[in-house]
Short mmCIF file of C-alpha atoms in Angstrom, two decimals:
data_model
loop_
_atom_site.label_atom_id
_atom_site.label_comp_id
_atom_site.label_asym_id
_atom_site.label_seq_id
_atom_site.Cartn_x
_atom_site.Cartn_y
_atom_site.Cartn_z
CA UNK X 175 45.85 -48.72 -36.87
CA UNK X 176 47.51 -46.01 -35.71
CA UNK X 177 46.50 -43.83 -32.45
CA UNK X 178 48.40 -41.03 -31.14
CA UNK X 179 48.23 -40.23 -27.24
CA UNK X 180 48.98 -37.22 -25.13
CA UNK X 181 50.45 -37.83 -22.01
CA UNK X 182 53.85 -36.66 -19.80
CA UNK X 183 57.76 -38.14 -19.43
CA UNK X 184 56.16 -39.90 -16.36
CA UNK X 185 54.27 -42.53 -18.75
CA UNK X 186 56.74 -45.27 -19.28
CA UNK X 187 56.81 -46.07 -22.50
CA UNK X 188 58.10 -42.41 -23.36
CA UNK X 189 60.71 -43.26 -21.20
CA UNK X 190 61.12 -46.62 -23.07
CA UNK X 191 61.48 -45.05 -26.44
CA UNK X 192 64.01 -42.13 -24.69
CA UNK X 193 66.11 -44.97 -23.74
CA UNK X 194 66.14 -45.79 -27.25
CA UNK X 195 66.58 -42.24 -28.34
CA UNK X 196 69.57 -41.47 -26.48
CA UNK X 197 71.28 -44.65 -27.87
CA UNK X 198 70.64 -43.93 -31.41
CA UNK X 199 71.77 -39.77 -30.54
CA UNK X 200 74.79 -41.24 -29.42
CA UNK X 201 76.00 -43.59 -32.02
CA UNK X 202 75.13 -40.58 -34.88
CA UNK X 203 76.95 -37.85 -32.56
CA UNK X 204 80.24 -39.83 -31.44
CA UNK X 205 82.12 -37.63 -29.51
CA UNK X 206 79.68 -34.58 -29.59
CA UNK X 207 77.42 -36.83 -27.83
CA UNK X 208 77.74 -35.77 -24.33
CA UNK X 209 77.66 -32.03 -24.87
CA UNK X 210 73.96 -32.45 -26.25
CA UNK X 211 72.77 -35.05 -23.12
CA UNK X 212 72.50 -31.96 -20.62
CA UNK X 213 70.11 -30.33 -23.22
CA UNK X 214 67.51 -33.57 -23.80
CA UNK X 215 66.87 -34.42 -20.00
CA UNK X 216 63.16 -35.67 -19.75
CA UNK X 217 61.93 -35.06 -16.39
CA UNK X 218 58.80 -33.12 -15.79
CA UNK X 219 58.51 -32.75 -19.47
CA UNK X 220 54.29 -32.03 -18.99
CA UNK X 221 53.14 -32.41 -23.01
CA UNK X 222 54.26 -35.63 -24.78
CA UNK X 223 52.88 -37.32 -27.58
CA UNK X 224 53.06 -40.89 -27.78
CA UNK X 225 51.89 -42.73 -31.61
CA UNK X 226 51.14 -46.32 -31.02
CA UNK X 227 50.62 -48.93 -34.26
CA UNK X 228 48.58 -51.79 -33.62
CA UNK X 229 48.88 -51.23 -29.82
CA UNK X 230 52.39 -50.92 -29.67
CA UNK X 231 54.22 -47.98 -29.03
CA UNK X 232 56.33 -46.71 -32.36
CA UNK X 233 57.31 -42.87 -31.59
CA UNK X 234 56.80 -39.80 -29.32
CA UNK X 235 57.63 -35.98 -29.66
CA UNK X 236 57.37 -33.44 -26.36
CA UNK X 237 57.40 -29.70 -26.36
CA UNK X 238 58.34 -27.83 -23.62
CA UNK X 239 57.93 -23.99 -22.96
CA UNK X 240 60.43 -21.59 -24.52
CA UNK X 241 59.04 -18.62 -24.36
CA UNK X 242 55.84 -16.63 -23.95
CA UNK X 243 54.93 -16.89 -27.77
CA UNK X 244 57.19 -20.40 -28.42
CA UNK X 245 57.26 -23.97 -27.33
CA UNK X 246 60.42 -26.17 -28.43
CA UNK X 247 60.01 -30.02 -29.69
CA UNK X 248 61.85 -31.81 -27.89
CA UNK X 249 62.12 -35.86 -28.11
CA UNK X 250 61.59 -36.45 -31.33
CA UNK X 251 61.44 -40.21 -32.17
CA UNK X 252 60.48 -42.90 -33.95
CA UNK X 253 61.48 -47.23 -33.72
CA UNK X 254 63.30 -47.71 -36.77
CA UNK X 255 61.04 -50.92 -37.57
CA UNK X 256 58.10 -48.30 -38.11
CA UNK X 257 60.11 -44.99 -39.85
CA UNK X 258 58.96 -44.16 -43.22
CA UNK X 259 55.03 -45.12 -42.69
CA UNK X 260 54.18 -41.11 -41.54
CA UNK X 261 54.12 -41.25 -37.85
CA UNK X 262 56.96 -38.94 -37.28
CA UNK X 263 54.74 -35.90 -39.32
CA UNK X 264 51.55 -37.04 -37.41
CA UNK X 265 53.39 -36.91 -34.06
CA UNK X 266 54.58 -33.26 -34.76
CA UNK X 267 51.07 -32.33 -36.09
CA UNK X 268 49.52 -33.45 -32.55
CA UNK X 269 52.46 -31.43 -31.17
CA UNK X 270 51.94 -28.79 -33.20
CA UNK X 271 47.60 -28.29 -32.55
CA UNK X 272 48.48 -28.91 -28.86
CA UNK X 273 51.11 -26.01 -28.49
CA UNK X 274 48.40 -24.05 -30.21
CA UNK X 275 45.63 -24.77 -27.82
CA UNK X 276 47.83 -23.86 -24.94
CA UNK X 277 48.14 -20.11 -26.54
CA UNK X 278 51.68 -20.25 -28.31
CA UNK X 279 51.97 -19.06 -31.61
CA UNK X 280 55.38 -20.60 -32.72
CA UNK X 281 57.89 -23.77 -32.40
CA UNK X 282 61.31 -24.01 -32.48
CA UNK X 283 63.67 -26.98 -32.15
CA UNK X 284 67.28 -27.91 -32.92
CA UNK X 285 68.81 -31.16 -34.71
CA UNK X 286 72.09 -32.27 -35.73
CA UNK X 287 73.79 -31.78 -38.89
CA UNK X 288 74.27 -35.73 -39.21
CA UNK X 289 70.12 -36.48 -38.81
CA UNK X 290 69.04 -36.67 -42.25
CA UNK X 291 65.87 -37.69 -41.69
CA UNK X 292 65.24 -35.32 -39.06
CA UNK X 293 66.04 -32.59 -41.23
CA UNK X 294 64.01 -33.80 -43.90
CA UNK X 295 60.94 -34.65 -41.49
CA UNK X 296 61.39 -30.79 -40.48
CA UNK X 297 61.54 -29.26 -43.83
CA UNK X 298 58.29 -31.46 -44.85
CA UNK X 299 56.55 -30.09 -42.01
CA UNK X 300 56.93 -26.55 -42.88
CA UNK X 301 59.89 -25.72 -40.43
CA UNK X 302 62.20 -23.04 -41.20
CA UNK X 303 65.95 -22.83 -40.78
CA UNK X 304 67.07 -20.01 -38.12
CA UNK X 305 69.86 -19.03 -36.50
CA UNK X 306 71.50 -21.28 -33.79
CA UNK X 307 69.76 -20.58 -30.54
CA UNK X 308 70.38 -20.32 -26.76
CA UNK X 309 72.72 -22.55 -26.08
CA UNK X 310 73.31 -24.06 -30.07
CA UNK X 311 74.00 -20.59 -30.87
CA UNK X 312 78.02 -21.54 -31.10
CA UNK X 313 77.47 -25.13 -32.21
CA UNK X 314 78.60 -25.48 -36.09
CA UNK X 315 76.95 -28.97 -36.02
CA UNK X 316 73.19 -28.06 -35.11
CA UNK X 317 70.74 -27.19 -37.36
CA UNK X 318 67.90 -24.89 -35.88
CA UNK X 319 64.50 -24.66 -36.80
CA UNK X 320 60.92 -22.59 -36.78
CA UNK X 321 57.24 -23.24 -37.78
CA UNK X 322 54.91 -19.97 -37.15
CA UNK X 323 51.68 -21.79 -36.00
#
């Protein structure tokens, strides 16, 4: 059974699953890795969505304000020993309802050019590519995104 929780980055097993996050960030972007660490810091992240299966945690998601009109998804993540079973879409779905009951009318986010799945998640979802923003503007290896909500 699967049951998907809103909470913040103080509930720790979204920390947990970070700690996971950044290790698997940093083995697919190698050298790259440490420019993209000063973008993904958790604290006082205040909307996360946590998916547990069978009482154990499998993924989470945050957004975080971007704008007046725009949240970004930040944290996106799943344990590989649950990927492929629809929890990533269902996390982003909770994300996405949420950013729409707190008023905004759009998401944005930014992946790498090396996560596949990501970018395929995205797509399936209904995201958009964009222009590189903020601070990917310059980045040839990020891939940006938008969903109209």
């Amino acid at each position: 059974m699967l049951e998907i929780k809103r909470t913040t980055s103080d509930h720790i097993d979204f920390q947990k699953l970070v700690v996971s996050l950044d290790k698997d960030l940093a083995l697919k972007n190698g050298e790259d890795n440490d420019f993209f660490v000063q973008f993904n810091k958790i604290d006082a992240l205040k909307y996360v969505v946590l998916a547990y299966l069978n009482n154990k945690v499998a993924g989470c998601g945050a957004i975080k304000h971007f704008d007046d009109d725009t949240v970004e998804v930040k944290s996106m993540f799943v344990s590989p020993e649950c990927r492929g079973s629809g929890i990533a879409s269902k996390i982003i779905n909770e994300l996405e309802v949420w950013a729409t009951e707190l008023g905004y009318k759009k998401c944005v986010l930014e992946t790498g050019d090396k996560m596949v799945e990501a970018i395929n998640l995205y797509k399936k979802c209904g995201y958009q590519v964009i222009s590189n923003y903020g601070q990917y503007r310059d980045v040839e290896s990020s891939i940006c995104f938008e969903k109209s909500l």
